[in-house]
GROMACS .gro file of C-alpha atoms in nm:
model
  497
    1MET     CA    1   1.300  -0.923   2.882
    2ALA     CA    2   1.577  -1.179   2.861
    3ALA     CA    3   1.820  -1.120   2.577
    4ASP     CA    4   1.907  -1.491   2.559
    5ALA     CA    5   1.544  -1.607   2.526
    6PRO     CA    6   1.490  -1.872   2.258
    7PRO     CA    7   1.367  -1.753   1.916
    8LEU     CA    8   0.996  -1.752   1.849
    9ARG     CA    9   0.794  -1.870   1.554
   10CYS     CA   10   0.595  -1.572   1.423
   11LEU     CA   11   0.302  -1.554   1.182
   12VAL     CA   12   0.269  -1.226   0.992
   13THR     CA   13  -0.049  -1.136   0.809
   14GLY     CA   14  -0.039  -0.834   0.582
   15ALA     CA   15   0.320  -0.897   0.472
   16THR     CA   16   0.240  -0.753   0.130
   17GLY     CA   17   0.137  -0.427   0.297
   18TYR     CA   18   0.327  -0.126   0.426
   19VAL     CA   19   0.385  -0.222   0.792
   20GLY     CA   20   0.389  -0.600   0.746
   21GLY     CA   21   0.647  -0.583   0.469
   22ARG     CA   22   0.879  -0.392   0.702
   23LEU     CA   23   0.807  -0.600   1.011
   24VAL     CA   24   0.921  -0.928   0.855
   25PRO     CA   25   1.290  -0.833   0.819
   26GLU     CA   26   1.287  -0.683   1.171
   27LEU     CA   27   1.161  -1.011   1.315
   28LEU     CA   28   1.424  -1.202   1.120
   29ALA     CA   29   1.695  -0.966   1.247
   30ALA     CA   30   1.575  -1.038   1.602
   31GLY     CA   31   1.637  -1.408   1.539
   32HIS     CA   32   1.275  -1.520   1.505
   33GLY     CA   33   1.134  -1.760   1.248
   34VAL     CA   34   0.866  -1.610   1.025
   35ARG     CA   35   0.572  -1.752   0.835
   36CYS     CA   36   0.366  -1.520   0.613
   37LEU     CA   37  -0.001  -1.571   0.533
   38ALA     CA   38  -0.066  -1.401   0.199
   39ARG     CA   39  -0.361  -1.411  -0.038
   40THR     CA   40  -0.114  -1.401  -0.329
   41PRO     CA   41   0.217  -1.552  -0.210
   42GLY     CA   42   0.387  -1.466  -0.539
   43LYS     CA   43   0.389  -1.099  -0.440
   44LEU     CA   44   0.644  -1.176  -0.169
   45ARG     CA   45   0.895  -1.368  -0.376
   46ASP     CA   46   1.101  -1.064  -0.486
   47HIS     CA   47   1.149  -0.920  -0.138
   48PRO     CA   48   1.511  -0.947  -0.017
   49TRP     CA   49   1.397  -1.166   0.274
   50ALA     CA   50   1.172  -1.399   0.072
   51GLY     CA   51   1.412  -1.693   0.095
   52GLU     CA   52   1.425  -1.670   0.475
   53VAL     CA   53   1.053  -1.708   0.545
   54GLU     CA   54   0.784  -1.967   0.495
   55THR     CA   55   0.493  -1.842   0.287
   56VAL     CA   56   0.148  -1.995   0.281
   57GLY     CA   57  -0.144  -1.892   0.065
   58GLY     CA   58  -0.473  -1.789   0.214
   59ASP     CA   59  -0.698  -1.514   0.336
   60VAL     CA   60  -0.782  -1.420   0.695
   61THR     CA   61  -1.149  -1.485   0.620
   62ASP     CA   62  -1.066  -1.845   0.517
   63GLU     CA   63  -1.090  -2.054   0.834
   64ALA     CA   64  -0.902  -2.353   0.691
   65ALA     CA   65  -0.615  -2.136   0.565
   66VAL     CA   66  -0.581  -1.957   0.900
   67ARG     CA   67  -0.590  -2.290   1.084
   68ALA     CA   68  -0.307  -2.426   0.870
   69ALA     CA   69  -0.104  -2.106   0.908
   70MET     CA   70  -0.132  -2.112   1.289
   71LYS     CA   71   0.027  -2.456   1.333
   72GLY     CA   72   0.343  -2.433   1.544
   73ILE     CA   73   0.317  -2.055   1.584
   74ASP     CA   74   0.412  -1.872   1.906
   75VAL     CA   75   0.318  -1.514   1.812
   76ALA     CA   76   0.060  -1.410   1.551
   77TYR     CA   77   0.064  -1.057   1.406
   78TYR     CA   78  -0.266  -0.921   1.276
   79LEU     CA   79  -0.187  -0.639   1.034
   80VAL     CA   80  -0.478  -0.651   0.791
   81HIS     CA   81  -0.811  -0.477   0.749
   82ALA     CA   82  -1.094  -0.485   0.496
   83LEU     CA   83  -1.131  -0.110   0.452
   84GLY     CA   84  -1.239  -0.022   0.100
   85THR     CA   85  -1.379  -0.363   0.011
   86GLY     CA   86  -1.730  -0.223   0.012
   87PRO     CA   87  -2.011  -0.116   0.246
   88GLY     CA   88  -1.982  -0.441   0.440
   89PHE     CA   89  -1.616  -0.399   0.534
   90GLU     CA   90  -1.696  -0.377   0.905
   91GLU     CA   91  -1.861  -0.719   0.897
   92THR     CA   92  -1.568  -0.860   0.700
   93ASP     CA   93  -1.325  -0.723   0.960
   94ARG     CA   94  -1.542  -0.864   1.238
   95ARG     CA   95  -1.556  -1.211   1.085
   96ALA     CA   96  -1.182  -1.218   1.006
   97ALA     CA   97  -1.088  -1.115   1.360
   98ARG     CA   98  -1.309  -1.386   1.510
   99ILE     CA   99  -1.159  -1.652   1.286
  100PHE     CA  100  -0.806  -1.533   1.365
  101GLY     CA  101  -0.863  -1.531   1.741
  102GLN     CA  102  -1.038  -1.867   1.747
  103GLN     CA  103  -0.776  -2.043   1.536
  104ALA     CA  104  -0.495  -1.887   1.740
  105ARG     CA  105  -0.652  -2.017   2.061
  106GLU     CA  106  -0.709  -2.367   1.922
  107ALA     CA  107  -0.351  -2.382   1.791
  108GLY     CA  108  -0.206  -2.286   2.129
  109VAL     CA  109  -0.059  -1.955   2.006
  110ARG     CA  110   0.098  -1.771   2.300
  111ARG     CA  111   0.031  -1.414   2.186
  112ILE     CA  112  -0.149  -1.200   1.929
  113VAL     CA  113  -0.015  -0.855   1.835
  114TYR     CA  114  -0.244  -0.614   1.655
  115LEU     CA  115  -0.173  -0.266   1.518
  116GLY     CA  116  -0.489  -0.054   1.530
  117GLY     CA  117  -0.582   0.312   1.520
  118LEU     CA  118  -0.563   0.559   1.806
  119ALA     CA  119  -0.917   0.672   1.882
  120PRO     CA  120  -1.022   0.976   2.090
  121ARG     CA  121  -1.129   0.856   2.433
  122ALA     CA  122  -1.380   1.138   2.489
  123VAL     CA  123  -1.582   1.056   2.174
  124PRO     CA  124  -1.849   0.782   2.188
  125GLU     CA  125  -1.760   0.497   1.958
  126ARG     CA  126  -2.083   0.536   1.759
  127GLU     CA  127  -1.965   0.884   1.655
  128LEU     CA  128  -1.631   0.763   1.524
  129SER     CA  129  -1.563   0.708   1.155
  130PRO     CA  130  -1.639   0.355   1.030
  131HIS     CA  131  -1.263   0.308   0.989
  132LEU     CA  132  -1.176   0.384   1.351
  133ARG     CA  133  -1.488   0.211   1.481
  134SER     CA  134  -1.394  -0.110   1.300
  135ARG     CA  135  -1.034  -0.094   1.419
  136ALA     CA  136  -1.156  -0.061   1.778
  137GLU     CA  137  -1.396  -0.353   1.739
  138VAL     CA  138  -1.126  -0.577   1.594
  139GLY     CA  139  -0.908  -0.498   1.895
  140ARG     CA  140  -1.188  -0.596   2.135
  141ILE     CA  141  -1.251  -0.924   1.951
  142LEU     CA  142  -0.884  -1.021   1.967
  143LEU     CA  143  -0.856  -0.923   2.334
  144ALA     CA  144  -1.153  -1.149   2.410
  145SER     CA  145  -1.016  -1.441   2.207
  146GLY     CA  146  -0.860  -1.621   2.501
  147VAL     CA  147  -0.510  -1.556   2.363
  148PRO     CA  148  -0.304  -1.285   2.538
  149THR     CA  149  -0.320  -0.990   2.300
  150ALA     CA  150  -0.134  -0.660   2.269
  151VAL     CA  151  -0.329  -0.395   2.077
  152LEU     CA  152  -0.103  -0.108   1.974
  153ARG     CA  153  -0.299   0.203   1.878
  154ALA     CA  154  -0.119   0.460   1.662
  155ALA     CA  155  -0.233   0.786   1.504
  156VAL     CA  156  -0.028   0.921   1.211
  157ILE     CA  157   0.265   0.698   1.112
  158ILE     CA  158   0.557   0.887   0.957
  159GLY     CA  159   0.786   0.689   0.730
  160SER     CA  160   0.891   0.677   0.367
  161GLY     CA  161   0.603   0.532   0.169
  162SER     CA  162   0.335   0.551   0.439
  163ALA     CA  163   0.000   0.691   0.322
  164SER     CA  164   0.009   0.954   0.598
  165PHE     CA  165   0.358   1.069   0.497
  166GLU     CA  166   0.274   1.074   0.126
  167MET     CA  167  -0.034   1.284   0.197
  168LEU     CA  168   0.169   1.526   0.410
  169ARG     CA  169   0.452   1.542   0.156
  170TYR     CA  170   0.246   1.612  -0.154
  171LEU     CA  171   0.010   1.859   0.012
  172THR     CA  172   0.303   2.059   0.145
  173GLU     CA  173   0.524   2.044  -0.164
  174ARG     CA  174   0.254   2.116  -0.422
  175LEU     CA  175   0.055   2.385  -0.246
  176PRO     CA  176   0.250   2.689  -0.117
  177VAL     CA  177  -0.086   2.849  -0.033
  178MET     CA  178  -0.358   2.620   0.101
  179VAL     CA  179  -0.724   2.668   0.183
  180THR     CA  180  -0.771   2.371   0.410
  181PRO     CA  181  -1.043   2.194   0.610
  182ARG     CA  182  -1.072   2.271   0.979
  183TRP     CA  183  -0.918   1.936   1.073
  184VAL     CA  184  -0.575   2.089   1.009
  185ARG     CA  185  -0.617   2.253   1.353
  186THR     CA  186  -0.680   1.921   1.532
  187ARG     CA  187  -0.400   1.793   1.752
  188THR     CA  188  -0.246   1.455   1.681
  189GLN     CA  189   0.059   1.259   1.800
  190PRO     CA  190   0.258   1.122   1.505
  191VAL     CA  191   0.493   0.829   1.551
  192ALA     CA  192   0.789   0.722   1.338
  193ILE     CA  193   0.762   0.388   1.158
  194ARG     CA  194   1.096   0.297   1.317
  195ASP     CA  195   0.943   0.316   1.667
  196VAL     CA  196   0.628   0.131   1.556
  197LEU     CA  197   0.839  -0.159   1.427
  198ARG     CA  198   1.052  -0.162   1.742
  199LEU     CA  199   0.739  -0.195   1.956
  200LEU     CA  200   0.581  -0.459   1.734
  201VAL     CA  201   0.891  -0.676   1.759
  202ALA     CA  202   0.925  -0.625   2.135
  203CYS     CA  203   0.560  -0.716   2.199
  204ALA     CA  204   0.637  -1.073   2.098
  205ARG     CA  205   0.811  -1.109   2.438
  206LEU     CA  206   0.544  -0.953   2.659
  207PRO     CA  207   0.451  -1.161   2.967
  208ASP     CA  208   0.155  -1.394   2.928
  209ASP     CA  209  -0.059  -1.193   3.171
  210VAL     CA  210  -0.052  -0.880   2.952
  211ASN     CA  211  -0.379  -0.856   2.759
  212ARG     CA  212  -0.463  -0.494   2.684
  213THR     CA  213  -0.441  -0.193   2.455
  214PHE     CA  214  -0.147   0.046   2.446
  215ASP     CA  215  -0.145   0.397   2.303
  216ILE     CA  216   0.173   0.461   2.110
  217GLY     CA  217   0.302   0.792   1.976
  218GLY     CA  218   0.613   1.000   1.930
  219PRO     CA  219   0.736   1.283   2.152
  220ASP     CA  220   0.557   1.560   1.955
  221ILE     CA  221   0.193   1.664   1.988
  222VAL     CA  222   0.110   1.885   1.691
  223THR     CA  223  -0.172   2.000   1.466
  224TYR     CA  224  -0.174   1.896   1.104
  225ARG     CA  225  -0.099   2.258   1.017
  226ASP     CA  226   0.214   2.236   1.236
  227MET     CA  227   0.312   1.915   1.060
  228MET     CA  228   0.292   2.080   0.717
  229ARG     CA  229   0.496   2.378   0.829
  230ARG     CA  230   0.758   2.161   0.995
  231TYR     CA  231   0.775   1.940   0.688
  232ALA     CA  232   0.837   2.250   0.475
  233ALA     CA  233   1.119   2.358   0.707
  234VAL     CA  234   1.288   2.014   0.699
  235ALA     CA  235   1.247   1.992   0.320
  236GLY     CA  236   1.393   2.340   0.270
  237LEU     CA  237   1.070   2.484   0.129
  238PRO     CA  238   0.943   2.839   0.187
  239ASN     CA  239   0.697   2.880   0.471
  240ARG     CA  240   0.346   2.769   0.368
  241LEU     CA  241   0.041   2.994   0.404
  242ILE     CA  242  -0.238   2.777   0.544
  243LEU     CA  243  -0.596   2.904   0.575
  244SER     CA  244  -0.861   2.675   0.723
  245VAL     CA  245  -1.232   2.689   0.639
  246PRO     CA  246  -1.521   2.503   0.807
  247VAL     CA  247  -1.712   2.397   0.496
  248LEU     CA  248  -1.510   2.100   0.368
  249THR     CA  249  -1.669   1.773   0.478
  250PRO     CA  250  -1.455   1.456   0.515
  251ARG     CA  251  -1.584   1.340   0.176
  252LEU     CA  252  -1.493   1.667   0.003
  253SER     CA  253  -1.162   1.676   0.190
  254SER     CA  254  -1.075   1.324   0.072
  255LEU     CA  255  -1.158   1.415  -0.288
  256TRP     CA  256  -0.937   1.723  -0.252
  257VAL     CA  257  -0.653   1.510  -0.114
  258GLY     CA  258  -0.705   1.261  -0.398
  259LEU     CA  259  -0.665   1.534  -0.658
  260VAL     CA  260  -0.349   1.683  -0.506
  261THR     CA  261  -0.166   1.374  -0.378
  262PRO     CA  262  -0.103   1.017  -0.502
  263VAL     CA  263  -0.333   0.890  -0.226
  264PRO     CA  264  -0.674   0.818  -0.387
  265GLY     CA  265  -0.987   0.950  -0.225
  266ALA     CA  266  -1.097   0.607  -0.103
  267THR     CA  267  -0.771   0.570   0.090
  268ALA     CA  268  -0.755   0.934   0.198
  269ARG     CA  269  -1.101   0.940   0.349
  270PRO     CA  270  -1.026   0.722   0.655
  271LEU     CA  271  -0.707   0.921   0.712
  272VAL     CA  272  -0.903   1.245   0.699
  273GLU     CA  273  -1.182   1.111   0.919
  274SER     CA  274  -0.930   0.998   1.179
  275LEU     CA  275  -0.807   1.359   1.199
  276ARG     CA  276  -1.147   1.507   1.278
  277HIS     CA  277  -1.100   1.437   1.649
  278GLU     CA  278  -0.798   1.494   1.868
  279VAL     CA  279  -0.594   1.174   1.883
  280VAL     CA  280  -0.331   1.204   2.153
  281CYS     CA  281  -0.195   0.923   2.370
  282ALA     CA  282  -0.379   0.900   2.701
  283GLU     CA  283  -0.113   0.676   2.850
  284HIS     CA  284   0.240   0.554   2.784
  285ASP     CA  285   0.213   0.226   2.974
  286ILE     CA  286   0.402   0.035   2.704
  287ASP     CA  287   0.717   0.195   2.849
  288ARG     CA  288   0.683  -0.032   3.153
  289TRP     CA  289   0.749  -0.341   2.943
  290VAL     CA  290   0.932  -0.189   2.645
  291PRO     CA  291   1.142   0.110   2.757
  292PRO     CA  292   1.220   0.376   2.496
  293PRO     CA  293   1.566   0.351   2.337
  294PRO     CA  294   1.849   0.537   2.515
  295GLU     CA  295   1.840   0.816   2.255
  296GLY     CA  296   1.464   0.854   2.301
  297LEU     CA  297   1.175   0.824   2.058
  298LEU     CA  298   1.221   0.971   1.715
  299GLY     CA  299   1.077   1.323   1.691
  300LEU     CA  300   0.866   1.449   1.403
  301ASP     CA  301   1.143   1.651   1.236
  302GLU     CA  302   1.390   1.363   1.241
  303ALA     CA  303   1.127   1.114   1.122
  304VAL     CA  304   1.045   1.344   0.829
  305ARG     CA  305   1.415   1.393   0.751
  306LEU     CA  306   1.481   1.018   0.744
  307ALA     CA  307   1.172   0.950   0.533
  308LEU     CA  308   1.268   1.222   0.285
  309GLN     CA  309   1.620   1.087   0.262
  310ARG     CA  310   1.491   0.741   0.173
  311VAL     CA  311   1.258   0.886  -0.090
  312ARG     CA  312   1.540   1.087  -0.247
  313ASP     CA  313   1.775   0.787  -0.238
  314GLY     CA  314   1.512   0.564  -0.397
  315ASP     CA  315   1.536   0.334  -0.096
  316VAL     CA  316   1.170   0.284  -0.007
  317ALA     CA  317   1.119  -0.074   0.110
  318THR     CA  318   0.737  -0.072   0.108
  319ARG     CA  319   0.466   0.181   0.027
  320TRP     CA  320   0.105   0.231   0.128
  321SER     CA  321   0.018   0.105  -0.219
  322SER     CA  322   0.208  -0.221  -0.167
  323ALA     CA  323  -0.114  -0.396  -0.072
  324SER     CA  324  -0.351  -0.481  -0.355
  325ALA     CA  325  -0.636  -0.252  -0.438
  326PRO     CA  326  -0.974  -0.375  -0.313
  327ARG     CA  327  -1.151  -0.623  -0.539
  328ALA     CA  328  -0.851  -0.644  -0.772
  329PRO     CA  329  -0.844  -0.968  -0.969
  330SER     CA  330  -0.578  -1.219  -0.875
  331ASP     CA  331  -0.592  -1.462  -1.168
  332PRO     CA  332  -0.342  -1.379  -1.444
  333LEU     CA  333  -0.454  -1.347  -1.806
  334PRO     CA  334  -0.776  -1.555  -1.799
  335THR     CA  335  -0.820  -1.779  -2.100
  336ASP     CA  336  -1.185  -1.861  -2.032
  337PRO     CA  337  -1.347  -1.562  -1.865
  338THR     CA  338  -1.692  -1.720  -1.842
  339TRP     CA  339  -1.822  -1.433  -1.636
  340THR     CA  340  -1.786  -1.213  -1.945
  341GLY     CA  341  -1.970  -1.455  -2.170
  342GLY     CA  342  -1.635  -1.566  -2.312
  343SER     CA  343  -1.552  -1.226  -2.461
  344ARG     CA  344  -1.193  -1.108  -2.479
  345TYR     CA  345  -1.044  -0.815  -2.665
  346THR     CA  346  -0.674  -0.805  -2.745
  347ASP     CA  347  -0.420  -0.575  -2.901
  348ASP     CA  348  -0.099  -0.753  -3.006
  349ARG     CA  349   0.212  -0.588  -3.144
  350GLN     CA  350   0.573  -0.686  -3.195
  351ALA     CA  351   0.886  -0.539  -3.345
  352THR     CA  352   1.242  -0.640  -3.417
  353VAL     CA  353   1.490  -0.438  -3.214
  354ASP     CA  354   1.843  -0.346  -3.320
  355ALA     CA  355   1.971  -0.375  -2.964
  356SER     CA  356   2.061  -0.641  -2.713
  357PRO     CA  357   1.791  -0.813  -2.505
  358GLU     CA  358   1.953  -0.654  -2.198
  359ALA     CA  359   1.912  -0.303  -2.339
  360LEU     CA  360   1.550  -0.369  -2.430
  361TRP     CA  361   1.477  -0.510  -2.085
  362ARG     CA  362   1.619  -0.202  -1.915
  363VAL     CA  363   1.365   0.008  -2.104
  364VAL     CA  364   1.078  -0.229  -2.023
  365GLU     CA  365   1.160  -0.250  -1.653
  366GLY     CA  366   1.207   0.127  -1.629
  367ILE     CA  367   0.863   0.212  -1.767
  368GLY     CA  368   0.611   0.431  -1.582
  369GLY     CA  369   0.659   0.680  -1.301
  370GLU     CA  370   0.878   0.973  -1.398
  371THR     CA  371   0.982   0.797  -1.721
  372GLY     CA  372   0.629   0.772  -1.855
  373TRP     CA  373   0.475   0.520  -2.093
  374TYR     CA  374   0.652   0.585  -2.425
  375SER     CA  375   0.337   0.703  -2.601
  376SER     CA  376   0.113   1.009  -2.604
  377PRO     CA  377   0.174   1.178  -2.266
  378LEU     CA  378  -0.148   1.374  -2.311
  379ALA     CA  379  -0.356   1.058  -2.359
  380TRP     CA  380  -0.203   0.888  -2.054
  381SER     CA  381  -0.241   1.202  -1.842
  382LEU     CA  382  -0.604   1.242  -1.947
  383ARG     CA  383  -0.676   0.877  -1.862
  384GLY     CA  384  -0.510   0.928  -1.525
  385TRP     CA  385  -0.712   1.241  -1.447
  386LEU     CA  386  -1.037   1.071  -1.548
  387ASP     CA  387  -0.956   0.781  -1.320
  388THR     CA  388  -0.884   1.017  -1.031
  389LEU     CA  389  -1.211   1.204  -1.086
  390VAL     CA  390  -1.414   0.883  -1.052
  391GLY     CA  391  -1.231   0.780  -0.735
  392GLY     CA  392  -0.961   0.563  -0.891
  393VAL     CA  393  -0.590   0.557  -0.815
  394GLY     CA  394  -0.486   0.768  -1.113
  395LEU     CA  395  -0.128   0.794  -1.233
  396ARG     CA  396   0.027   0.958  -0.929
  397ARG     CA  397   0.123   0.643  -0.739
  398GLY     CA  398   0.436   0.625  -0.953
  399ARG     CA  399   0.694   0.361  -0.870
  400ARG     CA  400   0.848   0.232  -0.550
  401ASP     CA  401   1.193   0.214  -0.714
  402ALA     CA  402   1.306   0.410  -1.020
  403VAL     CA  403   1.499   0.118  -1.172
  404ARG     CA  404   1.384  -0.218  -1.035
  405LEU     CA  405   1.039  -0.373  -1.019
  406ARG     CA  406   0.918  -0.668  -0.818
  407ALA     CA  407   0.598  -0.871  -0.818
  408GLY     CA  408   0.324  -0.682  -0.636
  409ASP     CA  409   0.468  -0.334  -0.696
  410CYS     CA  410   0.224  -0.065  -0.801
  411LEU     CA  411   0.316   0.115  -1.121
  412ASP     CA  412   0.097   0.422  -1.169
  413PHE     CA  413  -0.251   0.273  -1.222
  414TRP     CA  414  -0.112  -0.074  -1.292
  415ARG     CA  415   0.026  -0.342  -1.062
  416VAL     CA  416   0.311  -0.581  -1.141
  417GLU     CA  417   0.142  -0.919  -1.152
  418GLU     CA  418   0.436  -1.113  -1.292
  419ILE     CA  419   0.796  -1.033  -1.366
  420GLU     CA  420   1.061  -1.264  -1.507
  421PRO     CA  421   1.378  -1.051  -1.513
  422GLY     CA  422   1.514  -1.011  -1.862
  423ARG     CA  423   1.210  -1.166  -2.025
  424LEU     CA  424   0.858  -1.073  -1.912
  425LEU     CA  425   0.666  -0.794  -1.739
  426ARG     CA  426   0.292  -0.843  -1.688
  427LEU     CA  427   0.083  -0.559  -1.548
  428ARG     CA  428  -0.274  -0.573  -1.422
  429ALA     CA  429  -0.489  -0.261  -1.445
  430GLU     CA  430  -0.614  -0.105  -1.122
  431MET     CA  431  -0.785   0.197  -1.278
  432ARG     CA  432  -1.165   0.209  -1.272
  433LEU     CA  433  -1.285  -0.002  -1.567
  434PRO     CA  434  -1.602  -0.188  -1.668
  435GLY     CA  435  -1.397  -0.506  -1.685
  436ARG     CA  436  -1.043  -0.630  -1.626
  437ALA     CA  437  -0.730  -0.546  -1.821
  438TRP     CA  438  -0.371  -0.662  -1.850
  439LEU     CA  439  -0.067  -0.534  -2.037
  440GLU     CA  440   0.220  -0.771  -2.106
  441MET     CA  441   0.563  -0.677  -2.239
  442ALA     CA  442   0.812  -0.946  -2.335
  443VAL     CA  443   1.171  -0.962  -2.458
  444ASP     CA  444   1.244  -1.248  -2.697
  445ARG     CA  445   1.466  -1.362  -2.984
  446ASP     CA  446   1.352  -1.474  -3.328
  447PRO     CA  447   1.497  -1.779  -3.514
  448GLN     CA  448   1.766  -1.554  -3.664
  449GLY     CA  449   1.881  -1.451  -3.314
  450ARG     CA  450   1.750  -1.096  -3.341
  451THR     CA  451   1.599  -0.924  -3.038
  452VAL     CA  452   1.219  -0.903  -3.052
  453TYR     CA  453   0.980  -0.692  -2.846
  454ARG     CA  454   0.631  -0.837  -2.796
  455GLN     CA  455   0.341  -0.639  -2.648
  456HIS     CA  456   0.005  -0.791  -2.557
  457ALA     CA  457  -0.293  -0.600  -2.417
  458LEU     CA  458  -0.597  -0.792  -2.297
  459PHE     CA  459  -0.938  -0.664  -2.189
  460CYS     CA  460  -1.219  -0.880  -2.047
  461PRO     CA  461  -1.536  -0.667  -2.054
  462HIS     CA  462  -1.799  -0.678  -1.784
  463GLY     CA  463  -2.145  -0.641  -1.930
  464LEU     CA  464  -2.257  -0.408  -2.207
  465ALA     CA  465  -2.065  -0.117  -2.052
  466GLY     CA  466  -1.742  -0.313  -2.092
  467HIS     CA  467  -1.801  -0.379  -2.461
  468ALA     CA  468  -1.896  -0.015  -2.516
  469TYR     CA  469  -1.580   0.098  -2.337
  470TRP     CA  470  -1.352  -0.114  -2.555
  471TRP     CA  471  -1.501   0.005  -2.882
  472SER     CA  472  -1.499   0.367  -2.767
  473VAL     CA  473  -1.123   0.359  -2.704
  474ALA     CA  474  -1.028   0.123  -2.989
  475PRO     CA  475  -0.971   0.409  -3.239
  476PHE     CA  476  -0.694   0.543  -3.011
  477HIS     CA  477  -0.505   0.213  -2.981
  478ALA     CA  478  -0.284   0.278  -3.281
  479MET     CA  479  -0.167   0.600  -3.119
  480VAL     CA  480  -0.135   0.465  -2.764
  481PHE     CA  481  -0.024   0.103  -2.805
  482GLY     CA  482   0.136   0.148  -3.146
  483GLY     CA  483   0.327   0.453  -3.032
  484MET     CA  484   0.431   0.271  -2.718
  485THR     CA  485   0.582  -0.015  -2.919
  486ARG     CA  486   0.771   0.218  -3.154
  487ASN     CA  487   0.909   0.438  -2.877
  488ILE     CA  488   1.018   0.147  -2.656
  489VAL     CA  489   1.208   0.003  -2.952
  490THR     CA  490   1.366   0.343  -3.024
  491ALA     CA  491   1.468   0.390  -2.661
  492ALA     CA  492   1.629   0.046  -2.651
  493GLU     CA  493   1.821   0.112  -2.975
  494MET     CA  494   1.952   0.438  -2.831
  495ASP     CA  495   2.080   0.261  -2.517
  496PRO     CA  496   2.461   0.274  -2.519
  497ASP     CA  497   2.458  -0.078  -2.370
   0.00000   0.00000   0.00000
């Protein structure tokens, strides 16, 4: 492909997600213009590349939004899926893919690039997991859209922050002896996120007559058991004893993964189901148009080493949890939640702080993750475990960065909905609740110029269960929210500034 070819105008869907958030800067580095279609554009504003892209609001199921986003586009990247939005996610995926393909064709888009899942060729599609079956169907819809389409099909993606890597990392590090499901003996072909991004960028330049799927994978074909043992070796851990048993179903396996790792059961299940069958590349035809780099594809050990290094350096650009949780509310702090009958419960606290606003903000922005929540660790841990047991995200998602937050970041079982550096941090709850909840922390000054910490918790109950929930936990608010206020103030006053 010609190195001096003119730059392209690229549309990226899923830019708030793991792969999309990493693809955007790669496209910019290649000289292309980028437009992002995002349901909540504000989540992109704190990315280092935000000022270099055009962002439009909309959802892939919104025909008008997709039509507007496609105007003037050469290459459209489809990096979204509806998994986890409910029993009808396959229909949602189907409808979104049709809209995307149709609007791309009508806009004169030259190419669609889609990242799907590598499915076993010897297994009838009806026997595949709903996740893989839907990914395959989306690929077929896009290939039939009338727009030349490249469908890249990958198995396990290894990179800092990927769900597959996080699952591998936590299982291996936390369990020196494992009784595992039989899928740990299934062969798979992992691929480094670096090679996935390289191929995604290069596919923008494929000839117009290329309209097909490509299997993509790294140089290693391994079982999941091999992956855990090789991870342990790279991480400097003792050799793991791994015993497999045939009785753990995908559902039980996903619950087991959800208890041991930060990946909740709902997210782990499609990963587990995709490992039930052997997923190995049947062809490497992409090499004809996009040759491997001179040094070759990144092997499993090196991919793990690089991912670990980024985790230890706190340099994780995006995580699997970057994308919003399914059905999460998008409207900040509703003032008229009519769907609740107008009910709102609040807990408001404030305190004067004998410290600078900068010192107080450092404490606020550093909350969560390894630092904790400045109140009863037992109460927070118990709430996290309860959330995990009912299929929620729990507390183990932690933080993407130990010091800095940006809009859209997950923070344990919260998500950063709004951040105004030095002044305001607003979190939206993503734990399982009979309603919707927010927690807002603000740094202010009073008329005398003293630093003031303000804390505002809001709960909008859903039905009788929501009201019952609030009153059942209200007696603990003095300990949880009151203790949080006191300890944040104390931590700020102890800051050497």
